[in-house]
Amino acid sequence: MEVYVREDAGVGDLVTTLTSLDQDEGKNADVTYAFISGDTAEFTLAPDTGIVRVNTELDYETQQEYSIRVQATDGKFFDEAELVIKLEDVNDHTPEFGNTEYPITIREDVKPGTPLVQITATDGDTGSDQAIRYKIVSPNTAENIPFSIDEIEAGSPSVPPWTGKKELSTISKFRRLTKADLLLTFK
């Protein structure tokens, strides 16, 4: 049996309900369920109902699939099956910059379009959830600041996969700037 659960499922969330058929009647038809082996710490099983629930925080980036051997018994006879729980990835990690500051010195005669510094960030997610979009978000961006950053996502077809690196470039000539004028915030 194969089931899917989102990696952000909470502790106690329903994963699946195990079911079995017993030809007997009355007490002889009462079936109980148990985990026999496998990745059982992350999930709980209610023996009388067969309800499987999340028991701990799950993380797709750590483990994508859990395999558990389960047993159904009526006290005399039993059957076993493999329960495979596959996690569905969600975008649950925040990108993080490689440095908190990227100090640079810029000559005032630098030509527009000149790369100034490479900004680096990483994201703990996988696949398309790992793509990073860079943007200057300083309060002074409304003023015509002389910088640009390519906002194409790292990991998109035009950028090498998951590099997480972008260059801050000049877009116009400089006037003499004070240190406060050069404080930029990225996200």
Short mmCIF file of C-alpha atoms in Angstrom, two decimals:
data_model
loop_
_atom_site.label_atom_id
_atom_site.label_comp_id
_atom_site.label_asym_id
_atom_site.label_seq_id
_atom_site.Cartn_x
_atom_site.Cartn_y
_atom_site.Cartn_z
CA MET A 1 0.00 0.00 0.00
CA GLU A 2 1.35 3.43 -0.96
CA VAL A 3 0.10 6.72 0.49
CA TYR A 4 1.20 10.35 0.23
CA VAL A 5 1.44 12.94 2.99
CA ARG A 6 2.65 16.53 2.84
CA GLU A 7 5.91 17.17 4.68
CA ASP A 8 4.21 19.96 6.65
CA ALA A 9 1.59 17.60 8.10
CA GLY A 10 1.26 18.22 11.82
CA VAL A 11 1.73 15.77 14.65
CA GLY A 12 -1.53 13.84 14.98
CA ASP A 13 -2.60 14.37 11.36
CA LEU A 14 -4.17 11.37 9.64
CA VAL A 15 -1.93 9.50 7.19
CA THR A 16 -4.18 6.55 6.31
CA THR A 17 -6.45 3.90 7.79
CA LEU A 18 -5.41 0.27 7.43
CA THR A 19 -8.22 -2.13 6.58
CA SER A 20 -8.47 -5.90 6.29
CA LEU A 21 -11.18 -8.48 5.67
CA ASP A 22 -11.90 -11.38 8.01
CA GLN A 23 -14.45 -14.06 7.02
CA ASP A 24 -15.20 -14.88 10.67
CA GLU A 25 -18.06 -13.43 12.70
CA GLY A 26 -18.32 -11.91 16.17
CA LYS A 27 -15.21 -11.76 18.34
CA ASN A 28 -13.33 -13.95 15.85
CA ALA A 29 -13.66 -11.14 13.30
CA ASP A 30 -12.02 -8.55 15.57
CA VAL A 31 -8.79 -7.46 13.88
CA THR A 32 -5.91 -5.61 15.46
CA TYR A 33 -3.04 -3.92 13.66
CA ALA A 34 0.63 -3.49 14.48
CA PHE A 35 3.83 -2.12 13.01
CA ILE A 36 6.25 -5.04 12.59
CA SER A 37 9.37 -3.28 11.31
CA GLY A 38 10.64 -0.27 9.42
CA ASP A 39 10.49 3.50 9.91
CA THR A 40 8.00 3.44 12.77
CA ALA A 41 9.18 6.33 14.99
CA GLU A 42 7.65 8.99 12.74
CA PHE A 43 4.15 7.49 12.82
CA THR A 44 1.68 5.97 15.28
CA LEU A 45 -0.80 3.18 14.69
CA ALA A 46 -4.02 2.68 16.66
CA PRO A 47 -4.21 -1.13 17.03
CA ASP A 48 -8.01 -1.39 17.14
CA THR A 49 -8.84 1.02 14.29
CA GLY A 50 -5.81 0.79 11.97
CA ILE A 51 -5.51 4.59 11.95
CA VAL A 52 -1.97 5.76 11.12
CA ARG A 53 -1.03 9.27 12.23
CA VAL A 54 2.01 11.53 12.07
CA ASN A 55 4.03 11.22 15.29
CA THR A 56 6.81 13.77 14.73
CA GLU A 57 7.86 16.61 12.45
CA LEU A 58 8.54 15.39 8.90
CA ASP A 59 11.12 16.83 6.50
CA TYR A 60 11.21 15.93 2.81
CA GLU A 61 14.78 17.21 2.48
CA THR A 62 15.89 14.68 5.12
CA GLN A 63 13.80 11.65 4.09
CA GLN A 64 11.34 11.40 1.19
CA GLU A 65 9.89 7.95 1.85
CA TYR A 66 9.12 5.67 4.79
CA SER A 67 8.61 1.91 4.53
CA ILE A 68 6.79 0.11 7.33
CA ARG A 69 5.87 -3.57 7.58
CA VAL A 70 2.35 -3.84 9.07
CA GLN A 71 0.40 -6.80 10.39
CA ALA A 72 -3.32 -7.47 10.78
CA THR A 73 -4.36 -10.33 13.09
CA ASP A 74 -7.57 -11.77 14.53
CA GLY A 75 -5.63 -13.49 17.31
CA LYS A 76 -5.18 -16.76 15.44
CA PHE A 77 -4.42 -15.83 11.85
CA PHE A 78 -2.48 -12.89 10.48
CA ASP A 79 -1.42 -11.20 7.28
CA GLU A 80 1.34 -8.73 6.60
CA ALA A 81 1.76 -5.93 4.08
CA GLU A 82 4.19 -3.14 3.24
CA LEU A 83 3.01 0.41 3.94
CA VAL A 84 4.98 2.98 1.95
CA ILE A 85 4.49 6.60 3.02
CA LYS A 86 5.83 9.10 0.49
CA LEU A 87 6.30 12.73 1.50
CA GLU A 88 5.17 15.53 -0.78
CA ASP A 89 7.63 18.42 -0.80
CA VAL A 90 6.46 21.90 0.18
CA ASN A 91 8.33 25.20 0.07
CA ASP A 92 9.20 25.31 3.77
CA HIS A 93 12.72 26.75 3.88
CA THR A 94 13.66 30.43 3.78
CA PRO A 95 16.55 31.44 1.52
CA GLU A 96 19.63 32.55 3.44
CA PHE A 97 22.36 34.89 2.24
CA GLY A 98 25.95 33.66 2.36
CA ASN A 99 27.00 36.88 4.12
CA THR A 100 25.09 39.46 6.13
CA GLU A 101 27.08 42.24 4.45
CA TYR A 102 28.83 42.61 1.10
CA PRO A 103 31.09 45.64 1.59
CA ILE A 104 32.51 47.05 -1.65
CA THR A 105 34.40 50.13 -2.76
CA ILE A 106 33.29 51.68 -6.06
CA ARG A 107 35.22 54.18 -8.13
CA GLU A 108 33.05 57.10 -9.20
CA ASP A 109 34.13 56.69 -12.85
CA VAL A 110 32.95 53.05 -13.08
CA LYS A 111 31.08 52.35 -16.33
CA PRO A 112 27.34 51.47 -16.27
CA GLY A 113 26.76 47.73 -16.40
CA THR A 114 29.97 46.91 -14.54
CA PRO A 115 29.47 43.98 -12.14
CA LEU A 116 30.28 45.09 -8.60
CA VAL A 117 29.75 42.13 -6.27
CA GLN A 118 28.32 38.63 -6.38
CA ILE A 119 25.44 38.11 -3.95
CA THR A 120 25.00 34.48 -2.81
CA ALA A 121 22.03 32.81 -1.14
CA THR A 122 21.01 29.20 -0.58
CA ASP A 123 17.68 27.50 0.04
CA GLY A 124 17.24 24.17 1.83
CA ASP A 125 14.30 23.11 -0.33
CA THR A 126 14.57 20.85 -3.37
CA GLY A 127 13.46 21.09 -6.99
CA SER A 128 11.66 24.23 -8.11
CA ASP A 129 11.12 25.25 -4.46
CA GLN A 130 14.88 25.83 -4.30
CA ALA A 131 14.80 28.62 -6.91
CA ILE A 132 15.80 32.00 -5.51
CA ARG A 133 14.65 35.40 -6.79
CA TYR A 134 16.84 38.38 -5.94
CA LYS A 135 15.51 41.89 -5.54
CA ILE A 136 16.76 45.21 -4.11
CA VAL A 137 14.21 46.23 -1.47
CA SER A 138 15.92 49.21 0.18
CA PRO A 139 13.66 52.07 1.18
CA ASN A 140 15.69 54.32 -1.11
CA THR A 141 14.90 52.29 -4.26
CA ALA A 142 12.22 54.85 -5.04
CA GLU A 143 15.07 57.29 -5.52
CA ASN A 144 16.84 56.53 -8.74
CA ILE A 145 19.69 54.49 -7.25
CA PRO A 146 22.51 53.60 -9.62
CA PHE A 147 22.36 49.81 -9.07
CA SER A 148 20.52 46.83 -10.49
CA ILE A 149 20.34 43.14 -9.78
CA ASP A 150 19.09 40.60 -12.29
CA GLU A 151 15.76 39.44 -10.89
CA ILE A 152 15.66 36.21 -12.93
CA GLU A 153 15.42 33.30 -10.55
CA ALA A 154 18.53 31.27 -9.91
CA GLY A 155 17.58 27.82 -11.15
CA SER A 156 15.45 29.09 -14.04
CA PRO A 157 16.33 27.93 -17.59
CA SER A 158 18.48 31.03 -18.24
CA VAL A 159 20.59 30.61 -15.08
CA PRO A 160 22.73 27.57 -14.20
CA PRO A 161 20.71 25.26 -11.94
CA TRP A 162 20.46 26.30 -8.31
CA THR A 163 23.59 28.47 -8.29
CA GLY A 164 21.95 30.96 -5.98
CA LYS A 165 24.40 33.66 -7.15
CA LYS A 166 23.63 37.06 -8.66
CA GLU A 167 25.72 40.08 -9.52
CA LEU A 168 24.93 43.60 -8.39
CA SER A 169 25.73 45.94 -11.29
CA THR A 170 25.85 49.65 -11.96
CA ILE A 171 23.15 51.10 -14.22
CA SER A 172 24.12 54.75 -14.36
CA LYS A 173 26.99 57.13 -13.65
CA PHE A 174 27.75 57.99 -10.06
CA ARG A 175 27.77 61.27 -8.31
CA ARG A 176 29.87 61.45 -5.17
CA LEU A 177 27.96 59.32 -2.66
CA THR A 178 28.18 59.13 1.10
CA LYS A 179 28.38 55.78 2.87
CA ALA A 180 24.70 56.07 3.90
CA ASP A 181 23.68 56.38 0.24
CA LEU A 182 25.13 52.94 -0.47
CA LEU A 183 23.13 50.92 2.05
CA LEU A 184 21.08 48.47 0.01
CA THR A 185 18.79 45.74 1.31
CA PHE A 186 18.17 42.55 -0.66
CA LYS A 187 15.55 39.87 -0.42
#
